CSV table of C-alpha atoms and ligand atoms in Angstrom, one decimal:
chain,number,residue,atom,x,y,z
A,1,UNK,CA,-18.0,75.5,83.4
A,2,UNK,CA,-18.9,77.2,80.2
A,3,UNK,CA,-20.5,74.0,78.9
A,4,UNK,CA,-22.4,73.4,82.1
A,5,UNK,CA,-23.7,77.0,81.9
A,6,UNK,CA,-24.8,76.4,78.3
A,7,UNK,CA,-26.6,73.3,79.4
A,8,UNK,CA,-28.4,75.0,82.2
A,9,UNK,CA,-29.5,77.7,79.8
A,10,UNK,CA,-30.7,75.1,77.5
A,11,UNK,CA,-32.6,73.4,80.3
A,12,UNK,CA,-34.3,76.6,81.3
A,13,UNK,CA,-35.0,77.5,77.7
A,14,UNK,CA,-36.7,74.1,77.3
A,15,UNK,CA,-38.7,74.6,80.5
A,16,UNK,CA,-39.7,78.0,79.3
A,17,UNK,CA,-40.8,76.7,75.9
A,18,UNK,CA,-42.8,74.0,77.6
A,19,UNK,CA,-44.5,76.5,79.8
A,20,UNK,CA,-45.3,78.8,77.0
A,21,UNK,CA,-46.8,76.1,74.8
A,22,UNK,CA,-48.9,74.7,77.7
A,23,UNK,CA,-50.1,78.2,78.3
A,24,UNK,CA,-51.0,78.7,74.7
A,25,UNK,CA,-52.7,75.3,74.5
A,26,UNK,CA,-54.8,76.2,77.5
A,27,UNK,CA,-55.8,79.5,76.0
A,28,UNK,CA,-56.8,77.9,72.8
A,29,UNK,CA,-58.7,75.2,74.5
A,30,UNK,CA,-60.6,77.7,76.7
A,31,UNK,CA,-61.6,79.7,73.6
A,32,UNK,CA,-64.0,76.9,72.7
A,33,UNK,CA,-64.8,75.6,76.2
A,34,UNK,CA,-68.1,77.3,76.5
A,35,UNK,CA,-69.2,76.3,73.0
A,36,UNK,CA,-68.1,72.7,73.5
A,37,UNK,CA,-69.9,72.5,76.8
A,38,UNK,CA,-66.7,71.6,78.6
A,39,UNK,CA,-67.3,73.9,81.6
A,40,UNK,CA,-69.1,72.7,84.7
A,41,UNK,CA,-69.8,74.3,88.1
A,42,UNK,CA,-69.3,72.5,91.4
A,43,UNK,CA,-71.0,73.8,94.4
A,44,UNK,CA,-69.5,74.0,97.9
A,45,UNK,CA,-72.1,74.1,100.7
A,46,UNK,CA,-72.1,77.2,103.0
A,47,UNK,CA,-73.2,76.5,106.6
A,48,UNK,CA,-74.6,78.8,109.2
A,49,UNK,CA,-72.6,78.4,112.4
A,50,UNK,CA,-75.5,79.3,114.6
A,51,UNK,CA,-78.0,76.7,113.3
A,52,UNK,CA,-75.6,74.2,111.6
A,53,UNK,CA,-77.9,74.4,108.6
A,54,UNK,CA,-76.9,74.7,104.9
A,55,UNK,CA,-77.9,78.2,103.6
A,56,UNK,CA,-76.3,78.1,100.1
A,57,UNK,CA,-73.2,77.5,98.1
A,58,UNK,CA,-70.2,78.9,96.3
A,59,UNK,CA,-70.0,78.1,92.6
A,60,UNK,CA,-66.6,76.9,91.6
A,61,UNK,CA,-65.6,76.4,88.0
A,62,UNK,CA,-64.3,73.1,86.6
A,63,UNK,CA,-63.1,72.5,83.0
A,64,UNK,CA,-63.5,69.0,81.6
A,65,UNK,CA,-61.3,68.9,78.5
A,66,UNK,CA,-60.0,65.9,76.7
A,67,UNK,CA,-56.8,67.9,76.0
A,68,UNK,CA,-55.5,68.0,79.6
A,69,UNK,CA,-55.8,65.5,82.4
A,70,UNK,CA,-55.7,67.9,85.3
A,71,UNK,CA,-56.3,71.6,84.8
A,72,UNK,CA,-57.6,73.5,87.8
A,73,UNK,CA,-58.9,77.0,88.2
A,74,UNK,CA,-55.7,78.2,89.8
A,75,UNK,CA,-54.0,77.5,86.5
A,76,UNK,CA,-56.7,78.3,83.9
A,77,UNK,CA,-58.5,81.3,85.5
A,78,UNK,CA,-55.4,83.5,85.3
A,79,UNK,CA,-55.0,82.6,81.7
A,80,UNK,CA,-58.7,83.3,81.0
A,81,UNK,CA,-58.2,86.7,82.7
A,82,UNK,CA,-55.1,87.7,80.7
A,83,UNK,CA,-56.7,86.6,77.4
A,84,UNK,CA,-60.0,88.3,78.1
A,85,UNK,CA,-61.8,85.0,77.8
A,86,UNK,CA,-63.0,85.4,81.4
A,87,UNK,CA,-65.7,87.8,80.1
A,88,UNK,CA,-67.5,85.1,78.2
A,89,UNK,CA,-66.8,82.4,80.7
A,90,UNK,CA,-67.8,84.6,83.6
A,91,UNK,CA,-71.1,85.3,82.0
A,92,UNK,CA,-71.7,81.6,81.5
A,93,UNK,CA,-70.8,81.0,85.2
A,94,UNK,CA,-73.2,83.6,86.4
A,95,UNK,CA,-76.0,82.4,84.3
A,96,UNK,CA,-75.5,78.8,85.1
A,97,UNK,CA,-75.1,79.3,88.9
A,98,UNK,CA,-78.2,81.4,89.2
A,99,UNK,CA,-80.4,79.1,87.1
A,100,UNK,CA,-79.2,76.2,89.2
A,101,UNK,CA,-79.8,78.0,92.5
A,102,UNK,CA,-83.4,79.0,91.5
A,103,UNK,CA,-84.0,75.3,90.7
A,104,UNK,CA,-82.8,74.2,94.1
A,105,UNK,CA,-84.9,76.8,95.8
A,106,UNK,CA,-87.9,75.5,94.0
A,107,UNK,CA,-87.2,71.8,94.8
A,108,UNK,CA,-86.5,72.5,98.5
A,109,UNK,CA,-89.3,75.1,99.2
A,110,UNK,CA,-90.5,74.8,102.8
A,111,UNK,CA,-87.7,72.4,103.6
A,112,UNK,CA,-84.4,74.3,103.3
A,113,UNK,CA,-84.2,78.0,103.2
A,114,UNK,CA,-81.6,78.6,100.6
A,115,UNK,CA,-80.4,82.2,100.9
A,116,UNK,CA,-77.1,82.5,99.1
A,117,UNK,CA,-75.4,81.6,95.8
A,118,UNK,CA,-71.8,83.0,95.8
A,119,UNK,CA,-70.2,83.6,92.5
A,120,UNK,CA,-66.5,84.5,91.9
A,121,UNK,CA,-66.0,87.6,89.8
A,122,UNK,CA,-62.6,88.5,88.4
A,123,UNK,CA,-61.2,92.0,88.4
A,124,UNK,CA,-61.5,92.1,84.6
A,125,UNK,CA,-65.3,91.4,84.8
A,126,UNK,CA,-65.8,93.8,87.6
A,127,UNK,CA,-64.1,96.6,85.6
A,128,UNK,CA,-66.0,95.8,82.4
A,129,UNK,CA,-68.5,98.4,81.4
A,130,UNK,CA,-71.1,95.8,80.5
A,131,UNK,CA,-70.9,94.0,83.8
A,132,UNK,CA,-73.6,95.9,85.7
A,133,UNK,CA,-76.0,95.4,82.8
A,134,UNK,CA,-75.2,91.7,82.5
A,135,UNK,CA,-75.8,91.1,86.2
A,136,UNK,CA,-79.1,93.0,86.0
A,137,UNK,CA,-80.3,91.1,82.9
A,138,UNK,CA,-79.3,87.7,84.3
A,139,UNK,CA,-81.1,88.4,87.6
A,140,UNK,CA,-84.3,89.3,85.6
A,141,UNK,CA,-84.0,86.3,83.3
A,142,UNK,CA,-83.5,83.8,86.1
A,143,UNK,CA,-86.0,85.6,88.4
A,144,UNK,CA,-83.6,85.2,91.3
A,145,UNK,CA,-84.2,87.3,94.4
A,146,UNK,CA,-81.3,89.7,94.1
A,147,UNK,CA,-80.2,89.5,97.7
A,148,UNK,CA,-79.5,85.8,97.2
A,149,UNK,CA,-76.7,86.6,94.8
A,150,UNK,CA,-73.4,87.3,96.4
A,151,UNK,CA,-70.6,88.5,94.1
A,152,UNK,CA,-67.1,87.5,95.4
A,153,UNK,CA,-64.4,90.0,94.6
A,154,UNK,CA,-60.8,89.3,95.5
A,155,UNK,CA,-59.3,92.0,97.7
A,156,UNK,CA,-56.5,92.5,95.2
A,157,UNK,CA,-59.0,93.6,92.6
A,158,UNK,CA,-60.0,96.5,94.8
A,159,UNK,CA,-56.8,98.4,95.1
A,160,UNK,CA,-57.0,100.6,92.0
A,161,UNK,CA,-58.9,103.7,92.9
A,162,UNK,CA,-61.1,103.8,96.0
A,163,UNK,CA,-63.7,106.2,94.5
A,164,UNK,CA,-64.1,104.2,91.3
A,165,UNK,CA,-64.3,100.9,93.1
A,166,UNK,CA,-66.7,102.3,95.6
A,167,UNK,CA,-69.0,103.8,92.9
A,168,UNK,CA,-69.0,100.6,90.9
A,169,UNK,CA,-69.8,98.5,93.9
A,170,UNK,CA,-72.6,100.8,95.0
A,171,UNK,CA,-74.3,100.4,91.6
A,172,UNK,CA,-74.2,96.7,92.0
A,173,UNK,CA,-75.6,97.0,95.6
A,174,UNK,CA,-78.4,99.2,94.2
A,175,UNK,CA,-79.5,96.1,92.2
A,176,UNK,CA,-80.0,94.4,95.5
A,177,UNK,CA,-77.1,92.0,95.3
A,178,UNK,CA,-74.6,91.2,98.1
A,179,UNK,CA,-70.8,91.6,97.7
A,180,UNK,CA,-68.1,89.8,99.5
A,181,UNK,CA,-64.4,90.5,99.8
A,182,UNK,CA,-62.7,87.2,99.0
A,183,UNK,CA,-59.3,86.0,100.3
A,184,UNK,CA,-59.6,88.8,102.9
A,185,UNK,CA,-56.3,89.5,104.6
A,186,UNK,CA,-54.1,88.5,101.6
A,187,UNK,CA,-54.3,91.8,99.7
A,188,UNK,CA,-53.0,95.2,100.5
A,189,UNK,CA,-56.2,97.0,101.4
A,190,UNK,CA,-56.1,99.0,104.6
A,191,UNK,CA,-58.7,99.0,107.3
A,192,UNK,CA,-60.1,102.2,106.0
A,193,UNK,CA,-61.5,100.3,103.0
A,194,UNK,CA,-63.8,98.5,105.3
A,195,UNK,CA,-65.5,101.8,106.1
A,196,UNK,CA,-65.5,103.2,102.6
A,197,UNK,CA,-66.6,100.3,100.4
A,198,UNK,CA,-70.2,99.1,100.4
A,199,UNK,CA,-69.8,95.3,100.7
A,200,UNK,CA,-71.7,93.0,102.9
A,201,UNK,CA,-69.4,90.0,103.6
A,202,UNK,CA,-65.8,89.2,104.4
A,203,UNK,CA,-64.4,85.8,103.5
A,204,UNK,CA,-61.4,85.0,105.6
A,205,UNK,CA,-58.7,83.4,103.5
A,206,UNK,CA,-58.1,79.8,104.1
A,207,UNK,CA,-54.4,80.3,104.8
A,208,UNK,CA,-55.4,82.0,108.1
A,209,UNK,CA,-57.9,79.3,108.9
A,210,UNK,CA,-55.5,76.6,108.2
A,211,UNK,CA,-53.0,77.9,110.7
A,212,UNK,CA,-55.4,78.2,113.6
A,213,UNK,CA,-53.9,75.2,115.3
A,214,UNK,CA,-50.3,76.2,115.2
A,215,UNK,CA,-50.2,79.9,114.9
A,216,UNK,CA,-51.2,82.1,117.8
A,217,UNK,CA,-51.0,85.2,115.6
A,218,UNK,CA,-53.5,83.8,113.1
A,219,UNK,CA,-55.9,83.1,116.0
A,220,UNK,CA,-55.5,86.7,117.1
A,221,UNK,CA,-55.9,88.0,113.6
A,222,UNK,CA,-59.1,86.0,113.0
A,223,UNK,CA,-60.5,87.2,116.4
A,224,UNK,CA,-59.7,90.8,115.4
A,225,UNK,CA,-61.4,90.4,112.0
A,226,UNK,CA,-64.5,88.9,113.7
A,227,UNK,CA,-64.7,91.8,116.2
A,228,UNK,CA,-64.4,94.4,113.5
A,229,UNK,CA,-67.0,92.6,111.4
A,230,UNK,CA,-69.4,92.7,114.3
A,231,UNK,CA,-68.7,96.4,114.8
A,232,UNK,CA,-69.4,97.2,111.1
A,233,UNK,CA,-72.1,94.7,110.7
A,234,UNK,CA,-70.5,92.4,108.1
A,235,UNK,CA,-71.2,88.8,107.7
A,236,UNK,CA,-68.0,86.6,107.8
A,237,UNK,CA,-67.5,83.4,106.0
A,238,UNK,CA,-64.5,81.3,107.0
A,239,UNK,CA,-63.2,79.3,104.1
A,240,UNK,CA,-61.0,76.2,104.1
A,241,UNK,CA,-62.3,74.9,107.5
A,242,UNK,CA,-61.0,71.3,107.6
A,243,UNK,CA,-60.8,70.3,111.3
A,244,UNK,CA,-63.0,70.2,114.3
A,245,UNK,CA,-60.5,72.4,116.2
A,246,UNK,CA,-60.9,75.1,113.5
A,247,UNK,CA,-64.6,74.7,113.5
A,248,UNK,CA,-64.9,75.0,117.3
A,249,UNK,CA,-62.7,78.0,117.5
A,250,UNK,CA,-64.6,79.9,114.8
A,251,UNK,CA,-68.0,79.0,116.3
A,252,UNK,CA,-66.9,80.3,119.7
A,253,UNK,CA,-65.7,83.5,118.1
A,254,UNK,CA,-69.1,84.0,116.5
A,255,UNK,CA,-68.1,83.6,112.9
A,256,UNK,CA,-71.3,83.7,110.7
A,257,UNK,CA,-70.7,81.0,108.0
A,258,UNK,CA,-68.5,78.1,107.4
A,259,UNK,CA,-67.2,76.7,104.2
A,260,UNK,CA,-64.7,73.8,103.9
A,261,UNK,CA,-63.9,70.2,103.7
A,262,UNK,CA,-64.9,69.8,107.3
A,263,UNK,CA,-68.4,70.0,106.0
A,264,UNK,CA,-68.1,69.1,102.3
A,265,UNK,CA,-65.9,69.5,99.2
A,266,UNK,CA,-67.3,71.3,96.2
A,267,UNK,CA,-69.8,68.9,94.6
A,268,UNK,CA,-71.2,68.5,91.1
A,269,UNK,CA,-74.8,69.6,90.9
A,270,UNK,CA,-76.4,66.2,91.3
A,271,UNK,CA,-74.3,65.4,94.4
A,272,UNK,CA,-75.0,68.8,95.8
A,273,UNK,CA,-78.7,68.1,95.5
A,274,UNK,CA,-78.1,64.8,97.3
A,275,UNK,CA,-76.3,66.8,100.0
A,276,UNK,CA,-79.4,69.0,100.3
A,277,UNK,CA,-81.7,65.9,100.5
A,278,UNK,CA,-79.5,64.4,103.3
A,279,UNK,CA,-79.7,67.7,105.2
A,280,UNK,CA,-83.4,68.2,104.9
A,281,UNK,CA,-85.5,67.5,107.9
A,282,UNK,CA,-88.9,66.7,106.6
B,301,LIG,P1,-61.5,80.8,96.0
B,301,LIG,O1,-62.5,81.6,95.5
B,301,LIG,O2,-60.7,81.3,97.2
B,301,LIG,O3,-62.2,79.4,96.3
B,301,LIG,C1,-61.8,78.5,97.4
B,301,LIG,C2,-60.9,77.4,96.9
B,301,LIG,O4,-60.6,76.6,98.1
B,301,LIG,C3,-61.6,76.4,95.9
B,301,LIG,O5,-60.5,76.0,95.1
B,301,LIG,C4,-62.1,75.3,96.9
B,301,LIG,O6,-62.2,74.1,96.2
B,301,LIG,C5,-61.0,75.3,97.9
B,301,LIG,N1,-61.4,74.8,99.2
B,301,LIG,C6,-62.6,74.8,99.7
B,301,LIG,N2,-62.6,74.3,101.0
B,301,LIG,C7,-61.4,73.9,101.2
B,301,LIG,C8,-60.7,73.2,102.3
B,301,LIG,O7,-61.3,72.9,103.4
B,301,LIG,N3,-59.4,73.0,102.2
B,301,LIG,C9,-58.7,73.3,101.1
B,301,LIG,N4,-57.4,73.1,101.1
B,301,LIG,N5,-59.3,73.9,100.0
B,301,LIG,C10,-60.6,74.2,100.1
B,301,LIG,P2,-60.8,75.8,93.5
B,301,LIG,O8,-62.2,75.3,93.3
B,301,LIG,O9,-59.6,75.0,93.0
B,301,LIG,O10,-60.7,77.3,93.0
B,301,LIG,C11,-59.5,78.0,93.1
B,301,LIG,C12,-59.7,79.5,92.8
B,301,LIG,O11,-60.1,79.7,91.4
B,301,LIG,C13,-60.8,80.1,93.6
B,301,LIG,O12,-60.4,80.5,94.9
B,301,LIG,C14,-61.2,81.3,92.7
B,301,LIG,O13,-60.2,82.4,93.0
B,301,LIG,C15,-60.9,80.8,91.3
B,301,LIG,N6,-62.2,80.5,90.7
B,301,LIG,C16,-62.9,79.3,90.8
B,301,LIG,N7,-64.1,79.4,90.1
B,301,LIG,C17,-64.1,80.6,89.5
B,301,LIG,C18,-65.0,81.3,88.7
B,301,LIG,O14,-66.1,80.8,88.3
B,301,LIG,N8,-64.7,82.6,88.3
B,301,LIG,C19,-63.5,83.2,88.7
B,301,LIG,N9,-63.3,84.4,88.3
B,301,LIG,N10,-62.6,82.6,89.5
B,301,LIG,C20,-62.9,81.3,89.9
B,302,LIG,CA1,-64.3,82.6,96.3
B,303,LIG,CA1,-61.2,82.6,98.8
B,304,LIG,CA1,-58.0,81.8,96.8
């Protein structure tokens, strides 16, 4: 038994070492990712339920590195956050997404009315003292209409101090940008947040959308969220919509926007432009 115990310990020690070295390798790789031009944004179309038209996209980060075969944001973003590298990476994301969006708007003027580019912002960025200035200067540099920019903040980033968060948000809103609460329903924020924080949009987490078929409670929850949203005048984006059943349910409940594989996966820029071409009525 003692020997088996020792082997198990060894096994876990080995797993632990593996995990630590992968984590360190990712951190090291990320350090040069911007400089080596290994980062890429994919864009997932956002569709207006009422008109079925594409109105914009969410930018989602991809890392093309020769060092790892598959490394996805769910793994490397937390490492970028803990190491502080997210500040440089996040700036690149914001710059790239806005530049791209303005280019699409130009190409599709009079054909598609593109109103929204949604960009994920980590808590670390949101709390950084330079963030407001960075957003402001990137808006000016790219010449984007500020209301077209939607900053997505995860609910879990907003739980620190209501007053601080609210003030910080308001300063961003004063620049004219929109703010959404991402993964809504998964954090700990109470309903009173909805009244006190100056955001514009709720994004219903995909875990709720996915259970629409099976779970009566999730249906009720989504209905309730949509009713509250109407009361407070928020837009609501449903993420992770994959099936027609989910689509029909959300449409009937007057959800504002749809995002999900039902319509399209996140696409590299060239393919996103193809998507826009296909969806143009000339
Ligand atoms: P998120 O912001 O909640 O993004 C939605 C995720 O759901 C994306 O995963 C997207 O590809 C995926 N998704 C979209 N539609 C569907 C669907 O119909 N079904 C399913 N199963 N999944 C769908 P992705 O691209 O792997 O990103 C994961 C997370 O990484 C994001 O979750 C976000 O929290 C973070 N992330 C991605 N890009 C950035 C970034 O530029 N900055 C920051 N700070 N975080 C980012
Ligand atoms: Ca998001
Ligand atoms: Ca989300
Ligand atoms: Ca998520």
